[in-house]
Amino acid sequence: MRSMLRQIVLFFSLAILVMFSAANALARGFEITVLGAHGGLEDGNLSAYLLREQGADVGVLLDAGTVMNGIMKADEAHDFDRIALPYDPASSRVGALIHHVIQSYLLSHAHLDHVAGLMAISPDDPGKPIYALPSVLSVMQDHLFNHRVWPNLADRGVKPTLGLFHYHELMPGHSVTLAGTGLSAVAYPLSHGGVESTAFLVRSGSDAMLYLGDTGPDTVEHSHDLEALWKEVAPLIRAHELHGIIIECSYDNSRSDKQLYGHMTPAWLLRELTSLRMTAGVPMKDFPVLVSHIKPSLTAGLPAEARIKAQLDAGNADGFRFIIARQGMNVVF
Ligand SMILES: [Zn+2]
C-alpha cells in the first residue's frame, strides 16, 4: 500500500516536473513577426522584422522598411489576436498596435528599404529610441531627418531639432538594453558593397537570436566581417543558446558576383553557413534560418522566392531549416 502511495507521489512529482520544464521551455525563445519581407521593388513590403520574447506583447523592430502596412498585414493574419492592448480610446486598433507593440528600432543601415516605414510613420509615432551604429545614425541625421528630405524629428542635426526621436549610438561588441522590451542587443559591423551594415545579436537572458542586415559574402566583399561574426556566435551554437538566424539572400544563383552589390545568392549563403557550422564545430541540422530580403523579380517565370528556396534546398548538405520570410508570417524560434 505504502509503496503504491510512493509510486503515485513519484508519478505526480514527475508529471509536475515535466509540465514545469515544458512551461519553462515555452517561456524561452523568440517570436518574429515579418512586417516587411522584401529587399526592394515592392513598396509596402520592405525589410522589417518585429522581434519579441516568446509570449511577450512588445518588442523591437529590426529594420523599418515598412511599418504601418506591415502591422496591418500582420493583424489581418491574426498575429496580434492574443495581445492585450492598453486602453486607448484616442487610437485606432492599428494605431494602438503601432504605439504599443513596437517599443524601439534597431537599424542595420539607412538604405530606404530599411528605413522608409519609420520615416513615414515618424510624425505620428514619436518617442521611440532608434539604435544603430554611428555611421548609420549620421546618414539618418545628415541625409534623411534633415528638413529637406523629411523634417528633422530627431534630437540632433539640422536645426531646429524637433526631438521626437532619440538616437542611441551603438558601439560594436558592446551590449545595450533595448528600452521597454526585456531584450538586449550587441551590434557587429557587416560589409554591404561599400556601405557599413550591421548584424544584431539579440538576447533574452541566455537565449539569443541573430539578425543580419544586408551583407555580401566575405570573399566578394574582401572582408572578414562574417568570419568574425561566426567566431562570436560559435560558442552560443555549441551551448544551444542561439535559437535561429535571420539572414538575407537577395538574388538567385544566376546573378554574377560583379552584380551582387553587397548581397547574397543561395550558393554564397550556403557557403557562409557551412563556414559558420565549421567554426561552431557541431552539426547544425534543422537549425532555423529565416531567409530575408529577397528582391522580387519583374521578369516572367517562377517568383524569386521559389527559385531561391529550390536552390537553397538543392545545396543544403548541412540540413539547415530554411524558411522564406513572407509578410504577415509569425515564426517562433
Ligand atoms: Zn536592403
CSV table of C-alpha atoms and ligand atoms in Angstrom, one decimal:
chain,number,residue,atom,x,y,z
A,1,MET,CA,0.0,0.0,0.0
A,2,ARG,CA,2.7,2.4,1.1
A,3,SER,CA,4.8,1.6,-2.0
A,4,MET,CA,1.8,2.2,-4.2
A,5,LEU,CA,1.4,5.6,-2.5
A,6,ARG,CA,5.1,6.3,-3.0
A,7,GLN,CA,4.7,5.5,-6.7
A,8,ILE,CA,1.7,7.8,-7.0
A,9,VAL,CA,3.6,10.6,-5.3
A,10,LEU,CA,6.6,10.0,-7.6
A,11,PHE,CA,4.3,9.9,-10.7
A,12,PHE,CA,2.7,13.3,-9.8
A,13,SER,CA,6.1,14.9,-8.9
A,14,LEU,CA,7.5,13.7,-12.3
A,15,ALA,CA,4.4,15.0,-14.1
A,16,ILE,CA,4.7,18.4,-12.3
A,17,LEU,CA,8.4,18.5,-13.2
A,18,VAL,CA,7.7,17.7,-16.9
A,19,MET,CA,4.9,20.3,-17.0
A,20,PHE,CA,7.2,22.9,-15.3
A,21,SER,CA,10.1,22.3,-17.7
A,22,ALA,CA,7.7,22.4,-20.7
A,23,ALA,CA,6.4,25.7,-19.5
A,24,ASN,CA,9.9,26.9,-19.0
A,25,ALA,CA,10.9,25.8,-22.5
A,26,LEU,CA,7.9,27.7,-23.7
A,27,ALA,CA,9.0,30.8,-21.9
A,28,ARG,CA,12.3,30.8,-23.7
A,29,GLY,CA,12.8,31.6,-27.3
A,30,PHE,CA,11.7,34.3,-29.7
A,31,GLU,CA,8.7,35.3,-31.8
A,32,ILE,CA,9.4,37.0,-35.1
A,33,THR,CA,6.6,38.7,-37.0
A,34,VAL,CA,7.5,39.7,-40.5
A,35,LEU,CA,6.2,43.2,-41.1
A,36,GLY,CA,8.1,43.5,-44.4
A,37,ALA,CA,10.0,40.7,-46.2
A,38,HIS,CA,11.5,42.1,-49.4
A,39,GLY,CA,14.7,43.9,-50.3
A,40,GLY,CA,13.3,46.3,-52.8
A,41,LEU,CA,10.8,46.9,-55.5
A,42,GLU,CA,7.6,46.2,-53.5
A,43,ASP,CA,6.7,49.3,-51.5
A,44,GLY,CA,4.6,48.3,-48.5
A,45,ASN,CA,6.6,45.1,-48.0
A,46,LEU,CA,10.2,46.1,-47.3
A,47,SER,CA,12.6,44.8,-44.6
A,48,ALA,CA,11.1,44.9,-41.1
A,49,TYR,CA,11.1,42.1,-38.5
A,50,LEU,CA,9.3,42.5,-35.2
A,51,LEU,CA,11.2,40.5,-32.6
A,52,ARG,CA,9.6,39.7,-29.2
A,53,GLU,CA,10.4,37.3,-26.4
A,54,GLN,CA,8.1,34.4,-26.9
A,55,GLY,CA,4.8,35.3,-25.3
A,56,ALA,CA,5.6,39.0,-24.9
A,57,ASP,CA,3.3,41.7,-26.4
A,58,VAL,CA,6.1,44.2,-27.0
A,59,GLY,CA,9.4,44.1,-28.9
A,60,VAL,CA,11.9,45.7,-31.1
A,61,LEU,CA,11.6,46.3,-34.8
A,62,LEU,CA,14.7,45.1,-36.7
A,63,ASP,CA,14.9,47.5,-39.6
A,64,ALA,CA,11.9,49.5,-40.6
A,65,GLY,CA,11.4,49.5,-44.4
A,66,THR,CA,7.6,49.0,-43.8
A,67,VAL,CA,5.8,49.8,-40.5
A,68,MET,CA,2.1,50.7,-40.8
A,69,ASN,CA,1.3,48.4,-43.8
A,70,GLY,CA,3.2,45.6,-42.1
A,71,ILE,CA,1.3,46.0,-38.8
A,72,MET,CA,-2.0,45.9,-40.8
A,73,LYS,CA,-1.0,42.8,-42.8
A,74,ALA,CA,0.2,41.0,-39.6
A,75,ASP,CA,-3.0,41.9,-37.8
A,76,GLU,CA,-5.1,40.6,-40.8
A,77,ALA,CA,-3.1,37.4,-40.4
A,78,HIS,CA,-4.2,37.3,-36.7
A,79,ASP,CA,-0.6,37.6,-35.4
A,80,PHE,CA,-1.8,40.0,-32.7
A,81,ASP,CA,-5.0,38.4,-31.7
A,82,ARG,CA,-3.8,37.4,-28.2
A,83,ILE,CA,-2.2,40.8,-27.4
A,84,ALA,CA,-3.8,42.8,-24.5
A,85,LEU,CA,-3.6,46.4,-25.8
A,86,PRO,CA,-3.7,49.1,-23.2
A,87,TYR,CA,-6.9,51.1,-23.0
A,88,ASP,CA,-6.5,53.9,-25.5
A,89,PRO,CA,-9.8,55.4,-26.8
A,90,ALA,CA,-7.9,58.0,-28.9
A,91,SER,CA,-6.2,55.4,-31.1
A,92,SER,CA,-7.5,53.1,-33.9
A,93,ARG,CA,-6.6,49.5,-33.5
A,94,VAL,CA,-3.7,49.9,-36.0
A,95,GLY,CA,-2.6,53.0,-34.1
A,96,ALA,CA,-2.7,51.2,-30.7
A,97,LEU,CA,-0.7,48.3,-32.1
A,98,ILE,CA,2.0,50.5,-33.6
A,99,HIS,CA,2.3,52.6,-30.4
A,100,HIS,CA,2.3,49.6,-28.1
A,101,VAL,CA,3.9,46.6,-29.8
A,102,ILE,CA,6.9,48.4,-31.3
A,103,GLN,CA,8.9,49.8,-28.4
A,104,SER,CA,12.2,50.6,-30.2
A,105,TYR,CA,14.0,50.5,-33.5
A,106,LEU,CA,17.3,48.7,-34.4
A,107,LEU,CA,18.5,49.9,-37.8
A,108,SER,CA,21.1,47.8,-39.7
A,109,HIS,CA,21.8,50.6,-42.2
A,110,ALA,CA,20.0,53.6,-43.6
A,111,HIS,CA,19.1,52.4,-47.1
A,112,LEU,CA,15.5,53.3,-48.0
A,113,ASP,CA,14.3,49.7,-48.0
A,114,HIS,CA,15.2,49.6,-44.3
A,115,VAL,CA,14.0,53.0,-43.0
A,116,ALA,CA,11.2,54.2,-45.3
A,117,GLY,CA,8.4,52.9,-43.0
A,118,LEU,CA,10.0,54.6,-40.0
A,119,MET,CA,10.2,57.9,-41.9
A,120,ALA,CA,6.6,57.6,-43.0
A,121,ILE,CA,5.2,56.8,-39.5
A,122,SER,CA,7.5,59.1,-37.6
A,123,PRO,CA,5.3,62.3,-37.2
A,124,ASP,CA,2.5,60.1,-35.7
A,125,ASP,CA,4.5,57.7,-33.5
A,126,PRO,CA,7.0,59.7,-31.6
A,127,GLY,CA,9.1,58.9,-28.5
A,128,LYS,CA,10.8,55.7,-29.6
A,129,PRO,CA,14.6,55.1,-29.3
A,130,ILE,CA,16.5,54.5,-32.5
A,131,TYR,CA,19.5,52.3,-32.0
A,132,ALA,CA,22.2,52.0,-34.7
A,133,LEU,CA,26.0,52.3,-35.3
A,134,PRO,CA,27.3,55.8,-35.5
A,135,SER,CA,27.8,55.6,-39.3
A,136,VAL,CA,24.1,54.7,-39.8
A,137,LEU,CA,22.9,57.4,-37.5
A,138,SER,CA,25.0,60.0,-39.2
A,139,VAL,CA,23.2,59.1,-42.5
A,140,MET,CA,19.8,59.4,-40.8
A,141,GLN,CA,20.9,62.8,-39.4
A,142,ASP,CA,22.5,64.3,-42.4
A,143,HIS,CA,20.5,62.8,-45.3
A,144,LEU,CA,17.0,61.9,-44.0
A,145,PHE,CA,15.9,63.7,-40.9
A,146,ASN,CA,17.4,67.0,-42.2
A,147,HIS,CA,14.4,69.3,-43.1
A,148,ARG,CA,15.0,68.7,-46.8
A,149,VAL,CA,14.2,65.0,-47.4
A,150,TRP,CA,12.0,64.9,-44.2
A,151,PRO,CA,11.5,67.2,-41.2
A,152,ASN,CA,14.2,66.8,-38.5
A,153,LEU,CA,12.1,65.0,-36.0
A,154,ALA,CA,15.2,63.6,-34.2
A,155,ASP,CA,17.2,65.1,-31.4
A,156,ARG,CA,20.4,66.2,-33.3
A,157,GLY,CA,21.5,67.5,-36.7
A,158,VAL,CA,20.0,70.3,-38.8
A,159,LYS,CA,18.2,72.9,-36.5
A,160,PRO,CA,15.5,73.1,-35.4
A,161,THR,CA,15.7,69.6,-33.9
A,162,LEU,CA,12.1,68.7,-33.1
A,163,GLY,CA,13.2,66.0,-30.6
A,164,LEU,CA,10.6,63.4,-31.2
A,165,PHE,CA,13.2,60.6,-31.5
A,166,HIS,CA,16.4,59.9,-29.7
A,167,TYR,CA,19.4,58.4,-31.5
A,168,HIS,CA,21.3,55.8,-29.4
A,169,GLU,CA,24.8,55.1,-30.8
A,170,LEU,CA,25.9,51.5,-30.6
A,171,MET,CA,29.5,50.6,-30.0
A,172,PRO,CA,30.4,47.4,-31.9
A,173,GLY,CA,30.7,44.4,-29.5
A,174,HIS,CA,29.0,46.3,-26.6
A,175,SER,CA,25.6,45.2,-25.2
A,176,VAL,CA,22.8,47.7,-24.7
A,177,THR,CA,19.4,47.2,-23.1
A,178,LEU,CA,16.6,47.9,-25.6
A,179,ALA,CA,14.1,50.1,-23.8
A,180,GLY,CA,10.7,48.6,-22.9
A,181,THR,CA,11.4,45.1,-24.4
A,182,GLY,CA,13.2,43.0,-21.9
A,183,LEU,CA,15.8,42.4,-24.6
A,184,SER,CA,19.4,43.4,-25.1
A,185,ALA,CA,21.5,43.7,-28.3
A,186,VAL,CA,25.1,43.7,-29.5
A,187,ALA,CA,26.0,45.2,-32.9
A,188,TYR,CA,28.6,43.8,-35.2
A,189,PRO,CA,29.6,45.6,-38.4
A,190,LEU,CA,28.9,44.0,-41.8
A,191,SER,CA,30.1,44.8,-45.3
A,192,HIS,CA,27.4,45.7,-47.8
A,193,GLY,CA,29.0,46.8,-51.0
A,194,GLY,CA,31.0,49.7,-49.5
A,195,VAL,CA,28.3,50.6,-47.0
A,196,GLU,CA,28.6,49.7,-43.4
A,197,SER,CA,25.7,47.5,-42.4
A,198,THR,CA,25.0,45.7,-39.1
A,199,ALA,CA,24.3,42.3,-37.5
A,200,PHE,CA,22.5,42.3,-34.2
A,201,LEU,CA,22.8,39.6,-31.6
A,202,VAL,CA,19.7,40.0,-29.6
A,203,ARG,CA,19.5,38.3,-26.2
A,204,SER,CA,16.8,37.4,-23.7
A,205,GLY,CA,18.7,36.1,-20.7
A,206,SER,CA,20.9,33.3,-22.0
A,207,ASP,CA,18.8,32.9,-25.2
A,208,ALA,CA,20.0,34.5,-28.3
A,209,MET,CA,18.8,35.3,-31.9
A,210,LEU,CA,21.0,36.7,-34.7
A,211,TYR,CA,19.7,39.2,-37.3
A,212,LEU,CA,21.9,40.3,-40.2
A,213,GLY,CA,21.2,43.4,-42.2
A,214,ASP,CA,22.3,43.4,-45.8
A,215,THR,CA,25.6,41.8,-46.4
A,216,GLY,CA,27.7,40.3,-49.1
A,217,PRO,CA,29.9,37.2,-48.7
A,218,ASP,CA,33.3,37.9,-47.3
A,219,THR,CA,35.1,36.7,-50.4
A,220,VAL,CA,33.3,39.1,-52.7
A,221,GLU,CA,33.3,42.0,-50.2
A,222,HIS,CA,37.1,41.5,-49.5
A,223,SER,CA,36.1,41.5,-45.8
A,224,HIS,CA,36.4,39.4,-42.7
A,225,ASP,CA,33.2,40.6,-41.0
A,226,LEU,CA,31.2,37.4,-41.4
A,227,GLU,CA,34.2,35.3,-40.4
A,228,ALA,CA,34.5,37.5,-37.2
A,229,LEU,CA,30.7,37.3,-36.6
A,230,TRP,CA,30.7,33.5,-36.9
A,231,LYS,CA,33.5,33.3,-34.3
A,232,GLU,CA,31.4,35.4,-31.9
A,233,VAL,CA,28.3,33.3,-32.2
A,234,ALA,CA,30.0,29.8,-32.5
A,235,PRO,CA,30.1,29.3,-28.7
A,236,LEU,CA,26.4,30.1,-28.5
A,237,ILE,CA,25.7,27.5,-31.0
A,238,ARG,CA,27.7,24.9,-29.1
A,239,ALA,CA,25.8,25.9,-25.9
A,240,HIS,CA,22.4,25.6,-27.7
A,241,GLU,CA,21.7,29.2,-26.8
A,242,LEU,CA,21.3,30.6,-30.3
A,243,HIS,CA,17.8,29.9,-31.5
A,244,GLY,CA,18.0,31.0,-35.1
A,245,ILE,CA,19.3,33.3,-37.7
A,246,ILE,CA,17.7,35.9,-40.0
A,247,ILE,CA,19.9,36.4,-43.0
A,248,GLU,CA,19.5,37.8,-46.5
A,249,CYS,CA,19.5,36.1,-49.8
A,250,SER,CA,18.7,38.9,-52.3
A,251,TYR,CA,19.3,37.1,-55.6
A,252,ASP,CA,19.2,33.7,-57.2
A,253,ASN,CA,22.3,31.9,-58.4
A,254,SER,CA,22.1,33.4,-61.9
A,255,ARG,CA,23.4,36.7,-60.5
A,256,SER,CA,27.1,37.2,-61.2
A,257,ASP,CA,29.4,38.2,-58.4
A,258,LYS,CA,30.1,41.5,-60.1
A,259,GLN,CA,26.4,42.4,-59.8
A,260,LEU,CA,25.9,41.4,-56.2
A,261,TYR,CA,26.2,45.0,-54.8
A,262,GLY,CA,26.8,43.6,-51.3
A,263,HIS,CA,24.2,40.9,-51.3
A,264,MET,CA,23.9,37.0,-51.2
A,265,THR,CA,22.9,34.3,-53.6
A,266,PRO,CA,21.9,30.8,-52.4
A,267,ALA,CA,25.3,29.5,-53.3
A,268,TRP,CA,27.1,32.1,-51.3
A,269,LEU,CA,24.7,31.9,-48.4
A,270,LEU,CA,25.2,28.1,-48.2
A,271,ARG,CA,29.0,28.6,-48.3
A,272,GLU,CA,28.8,31.2,-45.5
A,273,LEU,CA,26.5,28.9,-43.4
A,274,THR,CA,28.9,26.0,-43.9
A,275,SER,CA,31.7,28.2,-42.7
A,276,LEU,CA,29.6,29.0,-39.6
A,277,ARG,CA,28.9,25.3,-38.9
A,278,MET,CA,32.6,24.6,-39.3
A,279,THR,CA,33.5,27.4,-36.9
A,280,ALA,CA,31.0,26.1,-34.4
A,281,GLY,CA,32.4,22.6,-34.8
A,282,VAL,CA,29.0,20.9,-34.2
A,283,PRO,CA,26.2,19.7,-36.6
A,284,MET,CA,23.6,22.3,-37.3
A,285,LYS,CA,20.9,20.0,-38.8
A,286,ASP,CA,17.4,21.6,-38.6
A,287,PHE,CA,18.9,24.9,-37.3
A,288,PRO,CA,16.3,27.6,-38.3
A,289,VAL,CA,17.4,30.1,-40.9
A,290,LEU,CA,14.8,32.8,-41.8
A,291,VAL,CA,15.7,33.9,-45.3
A,292,SER,CA,15.1,37.7,-45.7
A,293,HIS,CA,15.5,40.5,-48.2
A,294,ILE,CA,14.6,38.6,-51.4
A,295,LYS,CA,14.3,41.0,-54.3
A,296,PRO,CA,11.1,40.3,-56.3
A,297,SER,CA,11.7,39.8,-60.0
A,298,LEU,CA,9.9,41.7,-62.7
A,299,THR,CA,10.8,39.0,-65.3
A,300,ALA,CA,8.4,36.2,-66.4
A,301,GLY,CA,8.7,32.8,-64.8
A,302,LEU,CA,8.9,31.4,-61.3
A,303,PRO,CA,8.8,34.0,-58.5
A,304,ALA,CA,12.2,34.8,-56.9
A,305,GLU,CA,11.2,33.1,-53.7
A,306,ALA,CA,10.5,29.8,-55.4
A,307,ARG,CA,13.8,29.9,-57.3
A,308,ILE,CA,15.8,30.8,-54.2
A,309,LYS,CA,14.2,28.2,-52.0
A,310,ALA,CA,14.8,25.5,-54.6
A,311,GLN,CA,18.5,26.5,-54.9
A,312,LEU,CA,18.9,26.6,-51.1
A,313,ASP,CA,17.3,23.2,-50.7
A,314,ALA,CA,19.3,21.6,-53.5
A,315,GLY,CA,22.7,22.6,-51.9
A,316,ASN,CA,21.7,22.1,-48.3
A,317,ALA,CA,24.2,19.5,-47.3
A,318,ASP,CA,24.3,20.6,-43.7
A,319,GLY,CA,20.5,20.3,-43.3
A,320,PHE,CA,19.6,23.8,-42.2
A,321,ARG,CA,15.9,24.5,-41.9
A,322,PHE,CA,15.3,27.3,-44.4
A,323,ILE,CA,12.2,29.4,-44.0
A,324,ILE,CA,11.4,32.0,-46.7
A,325,ALA,CA,10.2,35.2,-45.0
A,326,ARG,CA,6.8,36.4,-46.1
A,327,GLN,CA,4.9,39.5,-44.9
A,328,GLY,CA,2.5,38.7,-42.1
A,329,MET,CA,4.3,35.4,-41.2
A,330,ASN,CA,4.8,34.7,-37.5
A,331,VAL,CA,7.8,32.4,-36.7
A,332,VAL,CA,8.8,31.0,-33.3
A,333,PHE,CA,12.4,30.0,-32.8
B,1,ZN,ZN,18.3,46.4,-48.3
